[in-house]
Short mmCIF file of C-alpha atoms and ligand atoms in Angstrom, two decimals:
data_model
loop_
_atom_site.label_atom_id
_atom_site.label_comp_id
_atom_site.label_asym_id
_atom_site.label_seq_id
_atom_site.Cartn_x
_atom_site.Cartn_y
_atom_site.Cartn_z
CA UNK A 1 -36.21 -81.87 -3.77
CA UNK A 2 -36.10 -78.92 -1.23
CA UNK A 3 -32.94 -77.44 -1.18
CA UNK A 4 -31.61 -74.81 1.27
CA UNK A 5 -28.55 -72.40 -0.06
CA UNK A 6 -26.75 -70.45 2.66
CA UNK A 7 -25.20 -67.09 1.19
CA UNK A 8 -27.16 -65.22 -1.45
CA UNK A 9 -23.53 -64.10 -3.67
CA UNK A 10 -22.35 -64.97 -7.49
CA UNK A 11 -21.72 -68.57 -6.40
CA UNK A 12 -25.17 -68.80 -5.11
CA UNK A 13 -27.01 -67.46 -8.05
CA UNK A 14 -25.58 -69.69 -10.53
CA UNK A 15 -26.37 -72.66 -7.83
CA UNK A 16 -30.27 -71.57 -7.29
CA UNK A 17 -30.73 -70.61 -11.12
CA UNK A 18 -29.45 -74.22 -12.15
CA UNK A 19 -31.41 -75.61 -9.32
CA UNK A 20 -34.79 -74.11 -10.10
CA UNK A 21 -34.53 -74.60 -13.46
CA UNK A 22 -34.48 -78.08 -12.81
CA UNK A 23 -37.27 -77.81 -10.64
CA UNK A 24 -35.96 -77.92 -7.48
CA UNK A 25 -37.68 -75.77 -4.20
CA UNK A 26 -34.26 -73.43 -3.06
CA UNK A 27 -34.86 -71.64 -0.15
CA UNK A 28 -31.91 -68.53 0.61
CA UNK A 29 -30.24 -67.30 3.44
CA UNK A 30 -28.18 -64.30 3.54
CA UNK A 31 -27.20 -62.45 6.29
CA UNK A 32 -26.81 -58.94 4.72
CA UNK A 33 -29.91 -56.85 3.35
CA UNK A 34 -29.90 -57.71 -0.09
CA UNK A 35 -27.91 -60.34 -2.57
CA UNK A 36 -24.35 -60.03 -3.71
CA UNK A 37 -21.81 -60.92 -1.70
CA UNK A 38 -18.28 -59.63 -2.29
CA UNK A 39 -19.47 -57.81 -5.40
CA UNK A 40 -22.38 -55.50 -3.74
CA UNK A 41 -21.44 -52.16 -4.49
CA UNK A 42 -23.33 -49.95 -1.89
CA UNK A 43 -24.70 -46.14 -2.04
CA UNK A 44 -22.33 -43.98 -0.45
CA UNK A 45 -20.95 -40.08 -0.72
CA UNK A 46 -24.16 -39.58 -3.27
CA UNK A 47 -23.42 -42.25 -5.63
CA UNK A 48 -23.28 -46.37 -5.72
CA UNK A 49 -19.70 -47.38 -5.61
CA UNK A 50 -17.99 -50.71 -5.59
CA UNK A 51 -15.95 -51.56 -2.60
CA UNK A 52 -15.75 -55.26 -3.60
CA UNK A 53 -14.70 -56.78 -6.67
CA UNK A 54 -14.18 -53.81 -9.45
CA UNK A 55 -14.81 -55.83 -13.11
CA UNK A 56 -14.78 -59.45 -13.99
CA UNK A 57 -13.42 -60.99 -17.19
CA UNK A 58 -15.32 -64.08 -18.68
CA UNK A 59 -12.51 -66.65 -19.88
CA UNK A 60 -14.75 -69.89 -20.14
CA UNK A 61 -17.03 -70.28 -22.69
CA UNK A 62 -19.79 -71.08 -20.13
CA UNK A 63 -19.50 -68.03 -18.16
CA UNK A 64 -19.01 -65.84 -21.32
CA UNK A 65 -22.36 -67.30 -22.78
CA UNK A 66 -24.17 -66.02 -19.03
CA UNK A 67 -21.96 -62.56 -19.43
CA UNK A 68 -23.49 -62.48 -22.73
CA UNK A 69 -26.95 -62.91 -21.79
CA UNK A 70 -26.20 -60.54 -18.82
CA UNK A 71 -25.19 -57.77 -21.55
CA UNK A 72 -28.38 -58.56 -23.78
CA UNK A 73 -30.46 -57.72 -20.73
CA UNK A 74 -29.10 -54.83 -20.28
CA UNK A 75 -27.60 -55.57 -16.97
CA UNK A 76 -23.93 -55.46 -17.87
CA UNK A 77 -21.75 -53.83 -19.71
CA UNK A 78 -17.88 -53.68 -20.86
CA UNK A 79 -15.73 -51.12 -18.75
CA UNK A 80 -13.05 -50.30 -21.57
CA UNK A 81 -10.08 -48.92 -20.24
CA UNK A 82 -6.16 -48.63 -20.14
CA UNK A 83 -4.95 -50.17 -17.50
CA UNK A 84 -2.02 -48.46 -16.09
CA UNK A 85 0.29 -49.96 -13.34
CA UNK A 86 2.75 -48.29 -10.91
CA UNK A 87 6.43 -49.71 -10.36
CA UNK A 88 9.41 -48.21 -8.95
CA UNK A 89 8.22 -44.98 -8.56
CA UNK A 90 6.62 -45.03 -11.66
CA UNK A 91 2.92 -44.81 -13.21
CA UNK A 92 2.90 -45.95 -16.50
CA UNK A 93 0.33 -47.43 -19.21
CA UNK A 94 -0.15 -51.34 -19.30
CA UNK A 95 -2.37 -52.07 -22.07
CA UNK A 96 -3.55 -56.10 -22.18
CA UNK A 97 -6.58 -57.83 -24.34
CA UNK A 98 -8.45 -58.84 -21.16
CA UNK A 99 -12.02 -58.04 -21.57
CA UNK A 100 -13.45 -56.20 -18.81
CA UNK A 101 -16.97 -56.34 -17.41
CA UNK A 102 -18.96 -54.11 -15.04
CA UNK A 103 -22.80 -54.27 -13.62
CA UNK A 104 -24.61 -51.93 -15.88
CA UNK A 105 -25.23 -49.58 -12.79
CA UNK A 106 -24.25 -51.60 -9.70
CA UNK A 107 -22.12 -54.47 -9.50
CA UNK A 108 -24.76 -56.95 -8.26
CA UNK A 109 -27.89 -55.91 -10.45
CA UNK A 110 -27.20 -59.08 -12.47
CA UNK A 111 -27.99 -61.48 -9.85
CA UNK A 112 -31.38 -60.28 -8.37
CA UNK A 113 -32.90 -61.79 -11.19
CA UNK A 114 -31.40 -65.74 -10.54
CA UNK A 115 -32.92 -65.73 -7.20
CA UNK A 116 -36.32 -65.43 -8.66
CA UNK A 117 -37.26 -68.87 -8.58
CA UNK A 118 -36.40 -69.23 -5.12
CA UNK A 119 -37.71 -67.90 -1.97
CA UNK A 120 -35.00 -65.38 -0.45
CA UNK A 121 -34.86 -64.37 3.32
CA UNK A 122 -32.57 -61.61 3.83
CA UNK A 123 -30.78 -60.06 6.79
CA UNK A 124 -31.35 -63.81 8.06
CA UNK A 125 -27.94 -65.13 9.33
CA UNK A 126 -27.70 -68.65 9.95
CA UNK A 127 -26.14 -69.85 12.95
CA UNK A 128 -26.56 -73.27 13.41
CA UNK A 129 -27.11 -76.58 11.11
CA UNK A 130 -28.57 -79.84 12.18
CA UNK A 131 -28.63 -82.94 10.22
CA UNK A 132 -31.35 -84.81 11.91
CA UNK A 133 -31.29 -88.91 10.36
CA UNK A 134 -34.34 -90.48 9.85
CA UNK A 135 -32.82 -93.94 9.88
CA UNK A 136 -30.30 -94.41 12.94
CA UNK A 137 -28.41 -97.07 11.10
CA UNK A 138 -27.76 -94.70 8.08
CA UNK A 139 -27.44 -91.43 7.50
CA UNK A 140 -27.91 -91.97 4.26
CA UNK A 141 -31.68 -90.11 4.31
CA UNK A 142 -31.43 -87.66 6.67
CA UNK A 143 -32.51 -83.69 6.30
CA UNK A 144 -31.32 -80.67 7.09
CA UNK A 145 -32.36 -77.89 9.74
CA UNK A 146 -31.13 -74.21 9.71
CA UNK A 147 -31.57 -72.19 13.13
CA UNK A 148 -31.08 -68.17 12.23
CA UNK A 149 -29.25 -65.60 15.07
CA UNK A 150 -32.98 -64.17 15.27
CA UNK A 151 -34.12 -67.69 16.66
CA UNK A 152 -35.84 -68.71 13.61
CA UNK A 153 -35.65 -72.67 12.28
CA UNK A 154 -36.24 -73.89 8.89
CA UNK A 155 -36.24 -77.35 8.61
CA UNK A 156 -37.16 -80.14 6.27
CA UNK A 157 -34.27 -79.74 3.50
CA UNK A 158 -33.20 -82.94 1.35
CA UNK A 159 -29.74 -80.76 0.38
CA UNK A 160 -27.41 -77.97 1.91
CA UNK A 161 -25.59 -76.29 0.14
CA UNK A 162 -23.26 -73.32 1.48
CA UNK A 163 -21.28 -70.75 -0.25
CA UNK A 164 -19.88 -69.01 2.39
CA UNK A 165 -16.13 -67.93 3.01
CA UNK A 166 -14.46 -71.06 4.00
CA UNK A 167 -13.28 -69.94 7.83
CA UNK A 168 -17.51 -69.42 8.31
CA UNK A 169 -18.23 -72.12 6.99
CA UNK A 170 -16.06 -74.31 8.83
CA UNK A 171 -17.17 -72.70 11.74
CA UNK A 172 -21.07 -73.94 10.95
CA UNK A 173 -20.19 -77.18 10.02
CA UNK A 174 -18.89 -77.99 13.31
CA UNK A 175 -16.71 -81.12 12.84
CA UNK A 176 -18.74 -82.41 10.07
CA UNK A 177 -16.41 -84.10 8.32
CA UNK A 178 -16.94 -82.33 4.84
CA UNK A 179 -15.39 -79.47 6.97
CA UNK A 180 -11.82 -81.37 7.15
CA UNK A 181 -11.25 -80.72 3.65
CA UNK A 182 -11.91 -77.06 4.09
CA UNK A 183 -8.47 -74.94 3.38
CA UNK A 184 -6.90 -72.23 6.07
CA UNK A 185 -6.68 -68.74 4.75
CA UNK A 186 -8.07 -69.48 1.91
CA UNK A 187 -9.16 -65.62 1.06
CA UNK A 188 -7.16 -63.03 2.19
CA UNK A 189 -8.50 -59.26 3.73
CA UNK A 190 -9.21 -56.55 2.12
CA UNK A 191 -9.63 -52.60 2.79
CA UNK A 192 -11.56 -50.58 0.86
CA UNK A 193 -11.30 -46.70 0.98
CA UNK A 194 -13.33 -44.30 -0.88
CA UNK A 195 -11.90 -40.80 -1.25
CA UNK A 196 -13.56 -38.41 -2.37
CA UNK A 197 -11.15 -34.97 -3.48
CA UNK A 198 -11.60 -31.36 -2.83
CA UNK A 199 -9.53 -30.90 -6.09
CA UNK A 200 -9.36 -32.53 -9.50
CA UNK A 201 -6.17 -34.34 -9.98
CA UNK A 202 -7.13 -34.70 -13.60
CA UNK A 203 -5.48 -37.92 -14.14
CA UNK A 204 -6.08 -40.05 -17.17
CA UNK A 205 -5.62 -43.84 -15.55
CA UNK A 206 -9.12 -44.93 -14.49
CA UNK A 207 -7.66 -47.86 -13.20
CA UNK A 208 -4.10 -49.20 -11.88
CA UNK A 209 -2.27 -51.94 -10.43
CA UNK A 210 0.00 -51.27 -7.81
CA UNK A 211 3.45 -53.75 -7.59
CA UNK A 212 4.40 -52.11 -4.57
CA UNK A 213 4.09 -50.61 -1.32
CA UNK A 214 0.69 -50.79 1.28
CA UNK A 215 -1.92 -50.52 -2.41
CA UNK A 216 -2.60 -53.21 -4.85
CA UNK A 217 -5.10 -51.22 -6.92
CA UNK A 218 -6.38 -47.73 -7.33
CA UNK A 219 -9.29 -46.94 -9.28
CA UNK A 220 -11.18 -43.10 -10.80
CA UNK A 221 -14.86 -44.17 -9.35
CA UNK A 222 -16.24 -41.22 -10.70
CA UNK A 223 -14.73 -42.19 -14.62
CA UNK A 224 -16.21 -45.75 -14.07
CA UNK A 225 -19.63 -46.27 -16.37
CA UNK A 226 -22.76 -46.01 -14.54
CA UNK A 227 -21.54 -45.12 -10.92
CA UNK A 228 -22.26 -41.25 -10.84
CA UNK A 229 -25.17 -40.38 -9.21
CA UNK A 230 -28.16 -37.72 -10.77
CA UNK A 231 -26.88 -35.17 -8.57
CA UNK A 232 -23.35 -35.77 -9.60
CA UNK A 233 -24.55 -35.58 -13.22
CA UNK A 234 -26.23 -32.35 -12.61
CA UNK A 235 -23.38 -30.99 -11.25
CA UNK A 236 -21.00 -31.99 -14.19
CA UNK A 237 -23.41 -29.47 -16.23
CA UNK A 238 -22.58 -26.29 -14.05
CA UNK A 239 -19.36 -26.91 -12.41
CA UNK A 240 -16.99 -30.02 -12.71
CA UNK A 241 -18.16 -33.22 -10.29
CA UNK A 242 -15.72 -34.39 -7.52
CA UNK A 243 -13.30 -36.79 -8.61
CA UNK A 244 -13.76 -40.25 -6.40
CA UNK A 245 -10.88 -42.35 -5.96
CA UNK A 246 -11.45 -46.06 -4.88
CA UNK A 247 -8.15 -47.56 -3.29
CA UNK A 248 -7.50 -51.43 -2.25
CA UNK A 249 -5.00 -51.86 0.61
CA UNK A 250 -2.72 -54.66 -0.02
CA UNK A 251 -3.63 -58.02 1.51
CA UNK A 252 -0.34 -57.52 3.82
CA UNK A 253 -1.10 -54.09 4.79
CA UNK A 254 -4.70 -54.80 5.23
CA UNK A 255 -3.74 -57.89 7.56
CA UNK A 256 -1.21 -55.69 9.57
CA UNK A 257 -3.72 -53.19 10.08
CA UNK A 258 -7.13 -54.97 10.55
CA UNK A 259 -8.09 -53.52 13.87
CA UNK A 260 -7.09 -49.90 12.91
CA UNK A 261 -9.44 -46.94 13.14
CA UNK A 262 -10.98 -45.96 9.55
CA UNK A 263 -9.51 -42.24 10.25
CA UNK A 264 -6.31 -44.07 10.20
CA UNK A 265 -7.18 -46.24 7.11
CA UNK A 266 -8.40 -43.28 4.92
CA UNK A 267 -5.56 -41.63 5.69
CA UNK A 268 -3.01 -44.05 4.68
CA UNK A 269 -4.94 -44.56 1.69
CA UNK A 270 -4.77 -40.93 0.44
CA UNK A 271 -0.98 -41.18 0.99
CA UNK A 272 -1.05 -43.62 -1.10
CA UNK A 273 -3.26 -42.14 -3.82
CA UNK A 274 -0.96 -38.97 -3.43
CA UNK A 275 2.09 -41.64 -3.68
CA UNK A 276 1.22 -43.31 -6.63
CA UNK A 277 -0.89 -40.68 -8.41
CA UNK A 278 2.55 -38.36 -8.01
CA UNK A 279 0.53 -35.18 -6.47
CA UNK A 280 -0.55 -34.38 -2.91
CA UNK A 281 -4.41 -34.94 -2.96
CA UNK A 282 -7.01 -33.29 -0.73
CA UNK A 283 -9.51 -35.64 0.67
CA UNK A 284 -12.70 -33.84 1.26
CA UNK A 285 -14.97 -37.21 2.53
CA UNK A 286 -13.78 -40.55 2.73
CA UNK A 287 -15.26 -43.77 3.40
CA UNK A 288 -13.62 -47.33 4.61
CA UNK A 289 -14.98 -51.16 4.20
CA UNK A 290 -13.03 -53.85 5.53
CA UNK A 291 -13.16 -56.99 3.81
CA UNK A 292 -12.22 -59.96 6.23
CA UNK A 293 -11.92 -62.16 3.49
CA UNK A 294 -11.86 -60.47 0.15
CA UNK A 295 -9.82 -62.38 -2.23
CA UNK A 296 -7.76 -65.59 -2.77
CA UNK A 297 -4.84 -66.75 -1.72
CA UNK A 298 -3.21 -68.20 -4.27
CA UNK A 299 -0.31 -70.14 -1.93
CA UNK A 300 -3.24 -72.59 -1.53
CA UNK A 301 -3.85 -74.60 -4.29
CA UNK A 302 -7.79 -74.75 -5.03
CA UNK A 303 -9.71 -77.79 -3.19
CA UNK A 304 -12.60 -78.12 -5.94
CA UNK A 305 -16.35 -78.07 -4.82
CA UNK A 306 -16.61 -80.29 -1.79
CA UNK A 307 -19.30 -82.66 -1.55
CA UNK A 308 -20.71 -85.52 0.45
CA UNK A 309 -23.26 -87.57 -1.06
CA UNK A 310 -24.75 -89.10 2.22
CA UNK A 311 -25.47 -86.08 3.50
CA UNK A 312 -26.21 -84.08 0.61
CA UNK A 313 -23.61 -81.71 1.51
CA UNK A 314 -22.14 -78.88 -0.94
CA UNK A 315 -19.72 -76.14 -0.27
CA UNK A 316 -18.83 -73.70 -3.52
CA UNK A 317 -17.48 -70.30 -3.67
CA UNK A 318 -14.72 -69.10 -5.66
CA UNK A 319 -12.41 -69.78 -3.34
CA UNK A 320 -12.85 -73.90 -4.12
CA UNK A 321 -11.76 -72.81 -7.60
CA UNK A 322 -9.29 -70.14 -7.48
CA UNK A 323 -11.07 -66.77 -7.15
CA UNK A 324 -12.67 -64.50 -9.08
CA UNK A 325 -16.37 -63.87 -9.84
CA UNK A 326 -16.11 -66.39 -13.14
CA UNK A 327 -15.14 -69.40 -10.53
CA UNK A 328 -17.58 -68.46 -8.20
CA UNK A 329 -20.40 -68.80 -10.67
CA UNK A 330 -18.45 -72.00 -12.24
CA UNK A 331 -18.24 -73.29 -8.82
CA UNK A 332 -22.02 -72.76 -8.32
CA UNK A 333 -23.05 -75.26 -11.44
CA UNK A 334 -20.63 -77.59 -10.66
CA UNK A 335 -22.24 -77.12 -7.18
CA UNK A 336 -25.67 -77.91 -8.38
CA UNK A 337 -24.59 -80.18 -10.62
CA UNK A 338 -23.49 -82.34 -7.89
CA UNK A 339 -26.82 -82.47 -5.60
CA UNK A 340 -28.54 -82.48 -8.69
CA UNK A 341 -26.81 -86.11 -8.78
CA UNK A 342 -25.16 -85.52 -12.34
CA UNK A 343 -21.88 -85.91 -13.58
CA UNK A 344 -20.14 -82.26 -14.14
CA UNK A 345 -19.11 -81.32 -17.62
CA UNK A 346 -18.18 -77.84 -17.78
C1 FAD B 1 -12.04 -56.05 -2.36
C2 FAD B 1 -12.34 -57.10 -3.37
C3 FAD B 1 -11.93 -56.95 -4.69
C4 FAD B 1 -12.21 -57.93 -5.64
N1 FAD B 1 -11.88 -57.73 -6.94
C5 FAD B 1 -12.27 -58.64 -7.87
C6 FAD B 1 -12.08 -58.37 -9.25
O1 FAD B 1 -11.65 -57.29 -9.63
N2 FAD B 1 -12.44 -59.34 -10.16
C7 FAD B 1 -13.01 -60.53 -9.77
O2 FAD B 1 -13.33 -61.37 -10.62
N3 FAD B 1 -13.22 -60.78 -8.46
C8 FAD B 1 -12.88 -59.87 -7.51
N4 FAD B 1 -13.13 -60.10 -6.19
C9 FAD B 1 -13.62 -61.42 -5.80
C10 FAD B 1 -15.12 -61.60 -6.06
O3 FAD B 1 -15.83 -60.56 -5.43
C11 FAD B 1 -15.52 -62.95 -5.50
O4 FAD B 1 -14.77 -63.94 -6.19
C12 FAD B 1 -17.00 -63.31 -5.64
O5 FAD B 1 -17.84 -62.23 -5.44
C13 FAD B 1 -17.28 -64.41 -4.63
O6 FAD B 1 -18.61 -64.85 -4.69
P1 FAD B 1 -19.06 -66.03 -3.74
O7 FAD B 1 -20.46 -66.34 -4.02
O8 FAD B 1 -18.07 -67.14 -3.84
O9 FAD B 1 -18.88 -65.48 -2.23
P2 FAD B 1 -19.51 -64.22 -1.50
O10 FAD B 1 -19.73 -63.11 -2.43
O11 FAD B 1 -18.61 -63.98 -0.33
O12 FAD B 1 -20.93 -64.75 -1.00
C14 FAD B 1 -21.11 -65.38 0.23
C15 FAD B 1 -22.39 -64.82 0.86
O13 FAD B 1 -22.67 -65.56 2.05
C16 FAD B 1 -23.23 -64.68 3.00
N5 FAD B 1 -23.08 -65.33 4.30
C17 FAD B 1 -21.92 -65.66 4.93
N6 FAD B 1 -22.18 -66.28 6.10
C18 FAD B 1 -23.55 -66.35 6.19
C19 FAD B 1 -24.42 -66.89 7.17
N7 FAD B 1 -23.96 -67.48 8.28
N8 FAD B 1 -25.77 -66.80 6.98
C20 FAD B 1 -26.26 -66.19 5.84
N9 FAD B 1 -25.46 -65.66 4.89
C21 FAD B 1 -24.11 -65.75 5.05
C22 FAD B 1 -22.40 -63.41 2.81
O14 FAD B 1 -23.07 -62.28 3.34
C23 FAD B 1 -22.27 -63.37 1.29
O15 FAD B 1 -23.31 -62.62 0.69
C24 FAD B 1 -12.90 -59.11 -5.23
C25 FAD B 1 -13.34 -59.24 -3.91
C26 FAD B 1 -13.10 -58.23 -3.00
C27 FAD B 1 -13.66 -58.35 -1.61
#
């Protein structure tokens, strides 16, 4: 069975690992230079930081057994920390139980490794689908054909499956009618703003949630395992590294503002920081990413992994399951599960 995955994220890995395992020839597309997706952190300001998705927790016992065999590997590891939230004016400690998980160095080093039984094209965006029927009568044995932007086709697929954010993959579907049970605003945007400070603010929370204002969560970068670079390290030895601050724009601010310059953005975000942390920082770099569709909106109830048999058809991503890293990769076995042609049991 050839099989041809479109996005080369957490949802995708889990898909193409299940799928090779069971023998199956997976062929990836992804449109950005290497896998990941949402939780790529990139190299930035001298160090790899994580602009996307900052932990994941493991509540099923499936995805904890993978987490676990992550950790074993070496490429993951538990980011222990108080969690500390600000409320009325006030920054406080929250401690919970949740377990927290981090890529060992970057937040996408786990996944490299799924893709390996597949072959992986990279900066290869996929712009148009064809299902070309063999039979006119039914489409019951038809296959699949991918065009690229770059004007490249592969063709010859038995199974599609995409895991892209729902509004792009409506958009390739193109009245398909899988593509009618695709939700609206599904996932939600997303800025991203690293700061990087002329002065220490020698703060103790590493991480907080924000209940209020333009911020939903502020994290210390530079106290996060892993993430400082050798330079950074060096420097620790003869004078005290830069503290980095990572700050998340709300999902109402970040709509509001979408088209504004990233001057503007990194400096509402250090307001912030100086807002929540209580002192007025000084930014000495800063950097921005805007997420168009970061994470879920949970007004919309989840839709499940779509599927259509006839065409051997499957959308995942996390946002058929609620969000989150753990439902992305659920989402991907249930995913493969399903063109597979088993009954899902997880
Ligand atoms: C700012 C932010 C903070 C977050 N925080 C957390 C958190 O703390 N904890 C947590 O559990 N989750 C968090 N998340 C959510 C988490 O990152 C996602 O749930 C998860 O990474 C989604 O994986 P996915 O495979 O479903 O989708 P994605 O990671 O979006 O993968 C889809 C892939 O498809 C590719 N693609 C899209 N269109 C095409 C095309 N036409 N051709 C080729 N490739 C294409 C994309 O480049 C992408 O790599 C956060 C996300 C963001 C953005």
């Amino acid at each position: 069975m050839k099989i041809a995955i479109i996005g080369a994220g957490v949802s995708a890995a889990a898909a193409c690992k299940a799928l090779t395992a069971q023998g199956a020839s997976v062929t990836v597309f992804e449109k950005a230079r290497g896998p990941g997706g949402r939780i790529s952190s990139k190299r930035a300001l001298a160090g790899s930081f994580d602009f996307g998705a900052q932990y994941f927790t493991a509540r099923s016992e499936a995805f904890l057994a993978q987490v676990q065999q992550w950790q074993a590997q070496g490429l993951v590891q538990r980011w222990d920390f108080v969690p500390y939230q600000y409320q009325q004016g006030r920054l406080s400690p929250s401690p919970d139980d949740e377990i927290r998980y981090i890529g060992t160095s970057t937040m996408h080093q786990m996944l490299s490794g799924e893709f390996e039984g597949a072959t992986l094209y990279t900066g290869c965006k996929i712009n148009e689908l064809s299902y070309i029927c063999s039979n006119v009568s039914s489409q019951s044995s038809g296959q699949w054909q991918l065009c690229s932007e770059q004007g490249e086709c592969f063709g010859g697929f038995d199974a599609l499956l995409l895991t892209c954010p729902p509004e792009q993959a409506f958009q390739l579907l193109e009245g398909a009618p899988l593509s009618l049970q695709i939700p609206k605003r599904a996932l939600l945007p997303c800025w991203a703003v690293l700061l990087e400070l002329a002065n220490p603010t020698h703060q103790q929370a590493q991480g907080i949630f924000v209940q209020d204002g333009n911020t939903r969560w502020i994290a210390q970068q530079s106290a996060k395992p892993g993430r400082q670079s050798a330079r950074l390290q060096q420097e620790t030895v003869q004078a005290p590294a830069p503290e980095q601050w990572l700050v998340h724009l709300s999902e109402d601010c970040s709509a509001r503002e979408l088209e504004t310059m990233p001057e503007q953005i990194s400096a509402l975000a250090a307001a912030e920081l100086s807002r929540v942390l209580g002192t007025q920082v000084q930014v000495a770099a800063a950097l921005c990413h805007r997420w168009l569709y970061a994470s879920y909106n949970s007004d919309i109830p989840p839709c499940g992994v779509l599927f259509d048999k006839k065409m051997q058809l499957a959308l995942c991503g996390d946002w058929t399951l609620g969000g989150r890293v753990e439902n992305a990769w659920l989402s991907g076995v249930e995913a493969a599960s399903k063109l597979l042609g088993r009954a899902h049991n997880t």
